[in-house]
């Protein structure tokens, strides 16, 4: 469910995202943020008004019979002359054959490169069939002529497949660009099927490879979890089970670094619902004090309306183990849960989420640049993650859509 009361920080970030996105429309940005188009427009116009802005055969190279090795079998001069002439003619024919084979192989080199694929050899025979005999071409390239003619008969079907693959590649490119270059073949396949396109995931992967379309790979990790030896002992209530049957019952959180130019960092704290992996709360700051994780939890409480009775799981970072954070959880009716010290697998779902965030926002870059750009980029991704990004755990539905369908199913069953 969407947050009803938007903080001033959220409104300012939403306006900044719209104003800094070239060619942006209220409809697209509002859809990414999960808010009403008119609401976003009102925020933007109000901000502009505040700033005083006015709207506007034989193997190649081997002769079959070495002529020079055959002896002359007659003493008659005329017969010897005839035999010698025949031998010269045979040698000349052999030389012409070798020259032809060398010429064919020299021209074939540009077709094959470092690979000698069968389809390339068939294509070479087809392209040079008017210059050389098909029989000679097949002999030199070690092909079966019947296989070549079978390949030739399937030309129309191959052309139709190429046209279909090209059309599919254009659809894939549009989906890939719409995801900010983040989607790999599984999410692209889900997006195509959602639009009514019946397509096999293996074909999508093949077309993406052929057109050099790929998702973004993971970057190295940096340690942000520093345990506090004096912190109170909190049990692990999750036991690496990051699933839930209903929204609002199990949450998990973590902190990750956001690299800036010059070796500086911002830090992001998040709160995720285990049911849909929806980001219900987050906070960005230039420090890792307890207020960073507390602000994320306050936003989660505002988003859900209440966290009373929920379980919140985290690692053993000093921020989560502090007395102030424990008091906040108690005030909100939250039961704390923590994994083992130094074991990332006990909070693997959050680790994976932050890895995806940085992989898809940095896109291979070393840093985000300045703090303002970093904040805008991460804010845009987080909101789009909830409203549009397809999640494999949700059957490739976005977190918001997954929760919406769950609520609809419950209402249907209740009726």
GROMACS .gro file of C-alpha atoms in nm:
model
  415
    1UNK     CA    1   0.000   0.000   0.000
    2UNK     CA    2   0.129   0.346  -0.088
    3UNK     CA    3   0.236   0.597   0.174
    4UNK     CA    4  -0.034   0.857   0.237
    5UNK     CA    5   0.162   1.132   0.413
    6UNK     CA    6   0.471   1.227   0.213
    7UNK     CA    7   0.759   1.387   0.396
    8UNK     CA    8   0.911   1.717   0.281
    9UNK     CA    9   1.225   1.524   0.193
   10UNK     CA   10   1.032   1.286  -0.031
   11UNK     CA   11   0.855   1.575  -0.207
   12UNK     CA   12   1.182   1.761  -0.264
   13UNK     CA   13   1.348   1.450  -0.404
   14UNK     CA   14   1.050   1.382  -0.633
   15UNK     CA   15   1.058   1.738  -0.771
   16UNK     CA   16   1.437   1.720  -0.817
   17UNK     CA   17   1.402   1.391  -1.004
   18UNK     CA   18   1.141   1.538  -1.242
   19UNK     CA   19   1.334   1.860  -1.304
   20UNK     CA   20   1.665   1.682  -1.370
   21UNK     CA   21   1.531   1.410  -1.602
   22UNK     CA   22   1.553   1.516  -1.972
   23UNK     CA   23   1.225   1.468  -2.157
   24UNK     CA   24   1.046   1.362  -1.840
   25UNK     CA   25   0.666   1.362  -1.822
   26UNK     CA   26   0.456   1.385  -1.510
   27UNK     CA   27   0.295   1.053  -1.600
   28UNK     CA   28   0.623   0.857  -1.627
   29UNK     CA   29   0.789   1.002  -1.317
   30UNK     CA   30   0.470   0.966  -1.111
   31UNK     CA   31   0.440   0.602  -1.218
   32UNK     CA   32   0.800   0.539  -1.110
   33UNK     CA   33   0.737   0.701  -0.773
   34UNK     CA   34   0.403   0.531  -0.720
   35UNK     CA   35   0.214   0.858  -0.674
   36UNK     CA   36  -0.065   1.040  -0.854
   37UNK     CA   37   0.029   1.242  -1.163
   38UNK     CA   38  -0.163   1.546  -1.040
   39UNK     CA   39   0.013   1.528  -0.704
   40UNK     CA   40   0.357   1.538  -0.868
   41UNK     CA   41   0.249   1.825  -1.095
   42UNK     CA   42   0.126   2.022  -0.796
   43UNK     CA   43   0.459   1.974  -0.615
   44UNK     CA   44   0.658   2.082  -0.922
   45UNK     CA   45   0.446   2.391  -0.991
   46UNK     CA   46   0.455   2.491  -0.627
   47UNK     CA   47   0.834   2.458  -0.622
   48UNK     CA   48   0.867   2.660  -0.943
   49UNK     CA   49   0.640   2.928  -0.803
   50UNK     CA   50   0.852   2.941  -0.490
   51UNK     CA   51   1.160   2.993  -0.707
   52UNK     CA   52   0.987   3.252  -0.924
   53UNK     CA   53   1.000   3.049  -1.244
   54UNK     CA   54   0.735   3.130  -1.509
   55UNK     CA   55   0.596   2.805  -1.676
   56UNK     CA   56   0.671   2.753  -2.029
   57UNK     CA   57   3.734  -3.492  -5.381
   58UNK     CA   58   4.105  -3.518  -5.304
   59UNK     CA   59   4.240  -3.326  -5.012
   60UNK     CA   60   4.372  -2.986  -5.102
   61UNK     CA   61   4.739  -2.968  -5.188
   62UNK     CA   62   4.788  -3.342  -5.252
   63UNK     CA   63   4.799  -3.456  -5.620
   64UNK     CA   64   4.640  -3.796  -5.670
   65UNK     CA   65   4.918  -3.941  -5.886
   66UNK     CA   66   5.271  -3.797  -5.885
   67UNK     CA   67   5.346  -3.788  -6.261
   68UNK     CA   68   5.724  -3.752  -6.221
   69UNK     CA   69   5.746  -4.086  -6.041
   70UNK     CA   70   5.605  -4.291  -6.331
   71UNK     CA   71   5.876  -4.444  -6.554
   72UNK     CA   72   5.871  -4.428  -6.934
   73UNK     CA   73   5.791  -4.777  -7.066
   74UNK     CA   74   5.891  -4.754  -7.433
   75UNK     CA   75   6.211  -4.707  -7.634
   76UNK     CA   76   6.031  -4.560  -7.937
   77UNK     CA   77   6.119  -4.185  -7.963
   78UNK     CA   78   5.773  -4.083  -8.081
   79UNK     CA   79   5.603  -4.279  -7.803
   80UNK     CA   80   5.837  -4.124  -7.549
   81UNK     CA   81   5.751  -3.775  -7.680
   82UNK     CA   82   5.378  -3.851  -7.652
   83UNK     CA   83   5.425  -3.982  -7.297
   84UNK     CA   84   5.627  -3.677  -7.199
   85UNK     CA   85   5.362  -3.443  -7.345
   86UNK     CA   86   5.091  -3.630  -7.155
   87UNK     CA   87   5.295  -3.602  -6.835
   88UNK     CA   88   5.344  -3.228  -6.887
   89UNK     CA   89   4.971  -3.184  -6.947
   90UNK     CA   90   4.898  -3.382  -6.631
   91UNK     CA   91   5.140  -3.171  -6.428
   92UNK     CA   92   4.991  -2.850  -6.566
   93UNK     CA   93   4.640  -2.970  -6.481
   94UNK     CA   94   4.756  -3.057  -6.129
   95UNK     CA   95   4.913  -2.714  -6.095
   96UNK     CA   96   4.592  -2.546  -6.209
   97UNK     CA   97   4.396  -2.754  -5.958
   98UNK     CA   98   4.630  -2.658  -5.676
   99UNK     CA   99   4.616  -2.293  -5.779
  100UNK     CA  100   4.235  -2.305  -5.778
  101UNK     CA  101   4.229  -2.466  -5.433
  102UNK     CA  102   4.471  -2.207  -5.295
  103UNK     CA  103   4.255  -1.930  -5.441
  104UNK     CA  104   3.940  -2.076  -5.285
  105UNK     CA  105   4.101  -2.116  -4.943
  106UNK     CA  106   4.247  -1.765  -4.956
  107UNK     CA  107   3.902  -1.616  -5.026
  108UNK     CA  108   3.740  -1.838  -4.764
  109UNK     CA  109   3.966  -1.705  -4.490
  110UNK     CA  110   3.767  -1.382  -4.449
  111UNK     CA  111   3.447  -1.582  -4.404
  112UNK     CA  112   3.579  -1.801  -4.128
  113UNK     CA  113   3.808  -1.576  -3.926
  114UNK     CA  114   3.900  -1.773  -3.616
  115UNK     CA  115   3.597  -1.998  -3.642
  116UNK     CA  116   3.513  -2.259  -3.903
  117UNK     CA  117   3.139  -2.278  -3.860
  118UNK     CA  118   2.943  -2.498  -4.097
  119UNK     CA  119   2.699  -2.222  -4.184
  120UNK     CA  120   2.988  -1.998  -4.291
  121UNK     CA  121   3.119  -2.266  -4.526
  122UNK     CA  122   2.776  -2.313  -4.681
  123UNK     CA  123   2.746  -1.938  -4.728
  124UNK     CA  124   3.090  -1.923  -4.892
  125UNK     CA  125   2.994  -2.195  -5.142
  126UNK     CA  126   2.672  -2.012  -5.221
  127UNK     CA  127   2.843  -1.676  -5.273
  128UNK     CA  128   3.113  -1.823  -5.505
  129UNK     CA  129   2.904  -2.077  -5.695
  130UNK     CA  130   2.924  -1.868  -6.015
  131UNK     CA  131   3.303  -1.843  -5.999
  132UNK     CA  132   3.387  -2.205  -5.917
  133UNK     CA  133   3.202  -2.534  -5.953
  134UNK     CA  134   2.995  -2.625  -5.649
  135UNK     CA  135   3.155  -2.969  -5.656
  136UNK     CA  136   3.506  -2.821  -5.638
  137UNK     CA  137   3.407  -2.577  -5.360
  138UNK     CA  138   3.257  -2.857  -5.150
  139UNK     CA  139   3.565  -3.074  -5.201
  140UNK     CA  140   3.804  -2.801  -5.093
  141UNK     CA  141   3.594  -2.711  -4.788
  142UNK     CA  142   3.525  -3.074  -4.700
  143UNK     CA  143   3.148  -3.042  -4.738
  144UNK     CA  144   2.882  -3.284  -4.852
  145UNK     CA  145   2.707  -3.144  -5.158
  146UNK     CA  146   2.368  -3.281  -5.049
  147UNK     CA  147   2.408  -3.096  -4.718
  148UNK     CA  148   2.477  -2.773  -4.904
  149UNK     CA  149   2.166  -2.812  -5.122
  150UNK     CA  150   1.958  -2.889  -4.813
  151UNK     CA  151   2.093  -2.570  -4.650
  152UNK     CA  152   2.009  -2.378  -4.969
  153UNK     CA  153   1.649  -2.505  -4.964
  154UNK     CA  154   1.601  -2.360  -4.613
  155UNK     CA  155   1.705  -2.006  -4.712
  156UNK     CA  156   1.353  -1.861  -4.697
  157UNK     CA  157   1.288  -2.008  -4.352
  158UNK     CA  158   1.620  -1.869  -4.222
  159UNK     CA  159   1.543  -1.525  -4.363
  160UNK     CA  160   1.204  -1.528  -4.189
  161UNK     CA  161   1.371  -1.623  -3.859
  162UNK     CA  162   1.626  -1.345  -3.898
  163UNK     CA  163   1.349  -1.090  -3.956
  164UNK     CA  164   1.159  -1.220  -3.654
  165UNK     CA  165   1.475  -1.207  -3.440
  166UNK     CA  166   1.544  -0.853  -3.555
  167UNK     CA  167   1.193  -0.745  -3.457
  168UNK     CA  168   1.233  -0.920  -3.122
  169UNK     CA  169   1.570  -0.750  -3.072
  170UNK     CA  170   1.402  -0.409  -3.111
  171UNK     CA  171   1.144  -0.499  -2.847
  172UNK     CA  172   1.418  -0.627  -2.617
  173UNK     CA  173   1.623  -0.311  -2.667
  174UNK     CA  174   1.326  -0.095  -2.568
  175UNK     CA  175   1.264  -0.302  -2.251
  176UNK     CA  176   1.635  -0.307  -2.168
  177UNK     CA  177   1.663   0.070  -2.210
  178UNK     CA  178   1.349   0.123  -2.001
  179UNK     CA  179   1.511  -0.070  -1.716
  180UNK     CA  180   1.812   0.158  -1.723
  181UNK     CA  181   2.019  -0.118  -1.882
  182UNK     CA  182   1.969  -0.344  -1.580
  183UNK     CA  183   1.745  -0.626  -1.705
  184UNK     CA  184   1.892  -0.960  -1.813
  185UNK     CA  185   1.710  -1.226  -2.015
  186UNK     CA  186   1.479  -1.356  -1.733
  187UNK     CA  187   1.326  -1.014  -1.657
  188UNK     CA  188   1.312  -0.920  -2.026
  189UNK     CA  189   1.126  -1.247  -2.092
  190UNK     CA  190   0.880  -1.170  -1.810
  191UNK     CA  191   0.821  -0.822  -1.951
  192UNK     CA  192   0.755  -0.961  -2.300
  193UNK     CA  193   0.512  -1.221  -2.168
  194UNK     CA  194   0.332  -0.958  -1.960
  195UNK     CA  195   0.267  -0.766  -2.282
  196UNK     CA  196   0.118  -1.076  -2.444
  197UNK     CA  197   0.428  -1.191  -2.634
  198UNK     CA  198   0.469  -1.570  -2.628
  199UNK     CA  199   0.844  -1.623  -2.637
  200UNK     CA  200   1.089  -1.880  -2.500
  201UNK     CA  201   1.347  -1.753  -2.252
  202UNK     CA  202   1.625  -1.937  -2.438
  203UNK     CA  203   1.542  -1.747  -2.756
  204UNK     CA  204   1.546  -1.417  -2.567
  205UNK     CA  205   1.888  -1.503  -2.425
  206UNK     CA  206   2.018  -1.597  -2.772
  207UNK     CA  207   1.893  -1.276  -2.935
  208UNK     CA  208   2.038  -1.068  -2.651
  209UNK     CA  209   2.378  -1.235  -2.697
  210UNK     CA  210   2.365  -1.183  -3.074
  211UNK     CA  211   2.294  -0.810  -3.031
  212UNK     CA  212   2.529  -0.759  -2.733
  213UNK     CA  213   2.244  -0.672  -2.496
  214UNK     CA  214   2.325  -0.770  -2.138
  215UNK     CA  215   2.235  -0.686  -1.781
  216UNK     CA  216   2.482  -0.528  -1.541
  217UNK     CA  217   2.732  -0.739  -1.351
  218UNK     CA  218   2.810  -0.727  -0.982
  219UNK     CA  219   3.079  -0.505  -0.834
  220UNK     CA  220   3.308  -0.573  -0.541
  221UNK     CA  221   3.171  -0.542  -0.188
  222UNK     CA  222   3.298  -0.321   0.093
  223UNK     CA  223   3.244  -0.404   0.460
  224UNK     CA  224   2.992  -0.180   0.638
  225UNK     CA  225   2.894  -0.410   0.927
  226UNK     CA  226   3.100  -0.346   1.241
  227UNK     CA  227   2.971  -0.535   1.543
  228UNK     CA  228   2.956  -0.375   1.886
  229UNK     CA  229   3.101  -0.620   2.142
  230UNK     CA  230   2.902  -0.454   2.420
  231UNK     CA  231   2.566  -0.483   2.240
  232UNK     CA  232   2.285  -0.691   2.389
  233UNK     CA  233   2.235  -1.045   2.263
  234UNK     CA  234   1.945  -1.075   2.016
  235UNK     CA  235   1.827  -1.417   1.889
  236UNK     CA  236   1.805  -1.514   1.521
  237UNK     CA  237   1.431  -1.556   1.460
  238UNK     CA  238   1.467  -1.587   1.081
  239UNK     CA  239   1.712  -1.878   1.051
  240UNK     CA  240   1.778  -1.769   0.691
  241UNK     CA  241   1.409  -1.788   0.603
  242UNK     CA  242   1.346  -1.458   0.422
  243UNK     CA  243   0.993  -1.543   0.312
  244UNK     CA  244   0.655  -1.446   0.454
  245UNK     CA  245   0.295  -1.546   0.382
  246UNK     CA  246   0.152  -1.200   0.449
  247UNK     CA  247   0.286  -0.844   0.412
  248UNK     CA  248   0.369  -0.648   0.724
  249UNK     CA  249   0.481  -0.937   0.943
  250UNK     CA  250   0.853  -0.984   0.870
  251UNK     CA  251   1.099  -0.710   0.778
  252UNK     CA  252   1.473  -0.706   0.720
  253UNK     CA  253   1.726  -0.425   0.696
  254UNK     CA  254   2.089  -0.343   0.630
  255UNK     CA  255   2.334  -0.060   0.553
  256UNK     CA  256   2.539  -0.023   0.235
  257UNK     CA  257   2.796   0.229   0.115
  258UNK     CA  258   2.742   0.459  -0.186
  259UNK     CA  259   3.081   0.563  -0.335
  260UNK     CA  260   3.136   0.928  -0.434
  261UNK     CA  261   3.413   1.099  -0.626
  262UNK     CA  262   3.730   1.164  -0.431
  263UNK     CA  263   3.699   0.856  -0.211
  264UNK     CA  264   3.402   0.988  -0.011
  265UNK     CA  265   3.084   0.794   0.070
  266UNK     CA  266   2.717   0.827   0.147
  267UNK     CA  267   2.541   0.548   0.332
  268UNK     CA  268   2.201   0.392   0.267
  269UNK     CA  269   1.988   0.210   0.524
  270UNK     CA  270   1.687   0.013   0.403
  271UNK     CA  271   1.387  -0.175   0.542
  272UNK     CA  272   1.239  -0.449   0.319
  273UNK     CA  273   0.918  -0.646   0.362
  274UNK     CA  274   0.997  -1.019   0.334
  275UNK     CA  275   0.662  -1.091   0.168
  276UNK     CA  276   0.711  -0.886  -0.149
  277UNK     CA  277   1.067  -0.748  -0.101
  278UNK     CA  278   0.909  -0.401  -0.112
  279UNK     CA  279   1.134  -0.121   0.020
  280UNK     CA  280   0.905   0.028   0.282
  281UNK     CA  281   1.169   0.252   0.438
  282UNK     CA  282   1.508   0.399   0.357
  283UNK     CA  283   1.744   0.675   0.463
  284UNK     CA  284   2.057   0.826   0.304
  285UNK     CA  285   2.321   1.015   0.505
  286UNK     CA  286   2.693   1.089   0.514
  287UNK     CA  287   2.736   0.888   0.836
  288UNK     CA  288   2.655   0.546   0.982
  289UNK     CA  289   2.523   0.655   1.320
  290UNK     CA  290   2.213   0.504   1.476
  291UNK     CA  291   1.995   0.786   1.342
  292UNK     CA  292   2.057   0.650   0.988
  293UNK     CA  293   1.881   0.319   1.058
  294UNK     CA  294   1.627   0.485   1.288
  295UNK     CA  295   1.514   0.721   1.008
  296UNK     CA  296   1.466   0.424   0.774
  297UNK     CA  297   1.252   0.248   1.036
  298UNK     CA  298   1.044   0.564   1.095
  299UNK     CA  299   0.973   0.581   0.720
  300UNK     CA  300   0.871   0.214   0.722
  301UNK     CA  301   0.625   0.284   1.004
  302UNK     CA  302   0.479   0.576   0.807
  303UNK     CA  303   0.451   0.366   0.490
  304UNK     CA  304   0.276   0.071   0.655
  305UNK     CA  305   0.079   0.277   0.907
  306UNK     CA  306   0.201   0.053   1.191
  307UNK     CA  307   0.479  -0.197   1.261
  308UNK     CA  308   0.322  -0.328   1.580
  309UNK     CA  309   0.374  -0.703   1.615
  310UNK     CA  310   0.629  -0.728   1.332
  311UNK     CA  311   0.974  -0.892   1.345
  312UNK     CA  312   1.272  -0.694   1.214
  313UNK     CA  313   1.590  -0.882   1.116
  314UNK     CA  314   1.936  -0.730   1.069
  315UNK     CA  315   2.304  -0.808   1.103
  316UNK     CA  316   2.509  -0.736   1.415
  317UNK     CA  317   2.609  -0.384   1.314
  318UNK     CA  318   2.663  -0.147   1.603
  319UNK     CA  319   2.375   0.072   1.483
  320UNK     CA  320   2.121  -0.214   1.509
  321UNK     CA  321   2.260  -0.331   1.843
  322UNK     CA  322   2.252   0.009   2.011
  323UNK     CA  323   2.033   0.085   2.310
  324UNK     CA  324   1.865   0.372   2.124
  325UNK     CA  325   1.761   0.145   1.837
  326UNK     CA  326   1.633  -0.121   2.074
  327UNK     CA  327   1.420   0.143   2.248
  328UNK     CA  328   1.282   0.259   1.912
  329UNK     CA  329   1.187  -0.099   1.818
  330UNK     CA  330   1.016  -0.137   2.155
  331UNK     CA  331   0.821   0.187   2.107
  332UNK     CA  332   0.703   0.069   1.763
  333UNK     CA  333   0.608  -0.278   1.887
  334UNK     CA  334   0.884  -0.452   1.689
  335UNK     CA  335   1.064  -0.770   1.792
  336UNK     CA  336   1.431  -0.765   1.691
  337UNK     CA  337   1.614  -1.054   1.523
  338UNK     CA  338   1.984  -1.076   1.432
  339UNK     CA  339   2.200  -1.324   1.240
  340UNK     CA  340   2.535  -1.455   1.355
  341UNK     CA  341   2.834  -1.221   1.375
  342UNK     CA  342   3.039  -1.211   1.055
  343UNK     CA  343   2.799  -1.432   0.855
  344UNK     CA  344   2.656  -1.249   0.553
  345UNK     CA  345   2.436  -1.547   0.462
  346UNK     CA  346   2.219  -1.475   0.768
  347UNK     CA  347   2.109  -1.152   0.598
  348UNK     CA  348   2.158  -1.266   0.238
  349UNK     CA  349   1.837  -1.118   0.098
  350UNK     CA  350   1.937  -0.764   0.199
  351UNK     CA  351   2.291  -0.821   0.073
  352UNK     CA  352   2.150  -0.928  -0.263
  353UNK     CA  353   1.915  -0.628  -0.276
  354UNK     CA  354   2.198  -0.379  -0.218
  355UNK     CA  355   2.416  -0.557  -0.474
  356UNK     CA  356   2.139  -0.520  -0.734
  357UNK     CA  357   2.092  -0.154  -0.647
  358UNK     CA  358   2.458  -0.065  -0.700
  359UNK     CA  359   2.495  -0.288  -1.003
  360UNK     CA  360   2.202  -0.122  -1.180
  361UNK     CA  361   2.268   0.237  -1.074
  362UNK     CA  362   2.647   0.250  -1.111
  363UNK     CA  363   2.642   0.044  -1.433
  364UNK     CA  364   3.015  -0.019  -1.419
  365UNK     CA  365   3.115   0.330  -1.299
  366UNK     CA  366   3.347   0.363  -0.999
  367UNK     CA  367   3.131   0.618  -0.819
  368UNK     CA  368   2.817   0.831  -0.837
  369UNK     CA  369   3.001   1.162  -0.864
  370UNK     CA  370   2.873   1.425  -0.620
  371UNK     CA  371   2.628   1.369  -0.330
  372UNK     CA  372   2.334   1.534  -0.510
  373UNK     CA  373   2.368   1.307  -0.814
  374UNK     CA  374   2.406   1.003  -0.589
  375UNK     CA  375   2.095   1.087  -0.389
  376UNK     CA  376   1.885   1.154  -0.700
  377UNK     CA  377   1.999   0.833  -0.872
  378UNK     CA  378   1.937   0.609  -0.573
  379UNK     CA  379   1.603   0.775  -0.495
  380UNK     CA  380   1.483   0.717  -0.852
  381UNK     CA  381   1.589   0.352  -0.844
  382UNK     CA  382   1.427   0.279  -0.508
  383UNK     CA  383   1.092   0.420  -0.611
  384UNK     CA  384   1.102   0.248  -0.948
  385UNK     CA  385   1.201  -0.077  -0.777
  386UNK     CA  386   0.873  -0.077  -0.584
  387UNK     CA  387   0.646   0.029  -0.868
  388UNK     CA  388   0.794  -0.120  -1.185
  389UNK     CA  389   1.104  -0.338  -1.143
  390UNK     CA  390   1.026  -0.708  -1.184
  391UNK     CA  391   1.145  -0.928  -0.899
  392UNK     CA  392   1.228  -1.296  -0.952
  393UNK     CA  393   1.102  -1.388  -0.603
  394UNK     CA  394   0.760  -1.244  -0.694
  395UNK     CA  395   0.728  -1.441  -1.016
  396UNK     CA  396   0.870  -1.139  -1.201
  397UNK     CA  397   0.607  -0.899  -1.069
  398UNK     CA  398   0.698  -0.567  -0.909
  399UNK     CA  399   0.660  -0.553  -0.528
  400UNK     CA  400   0.360  -0.317  -0.550
  401UNK     CA  401   0.187  -0.535  -0.812
  402UNK     CA  402   0.260  -0.850  -0.612
  403UNK     CA  403   0.099  -0.703  -0.300
  404UNK     CA  404  -0.195  -0.567  -0.500
  405UNK     CA  405  -0.272  -0.912  -0.644
  406UNK     CA  406  -0.239  -1.068  -0.300
  407UNK     CA  407  -0.492  -0.826  -0.151
  408UNK     CA  408  -0.728  -0.880  -0.446
  409UNK     CA  409  -0.709  -1.258  -0.403
  410UNK     CA  410  -0.786  -1.227  -0.032
  411UNK     CA  411  -1.090  -1.010  -0.101
  412UNK     CA  412  -1.211  -1.257  -0.362
  413UNK     CA  413  -1.180  -1.547  -0.120
  414UNK     CA  414  -1.355  -1.350   0.156
  415UNK     CA  415  -1.648  -1.275  -0.075
   0.00000   0.00000   0.00000
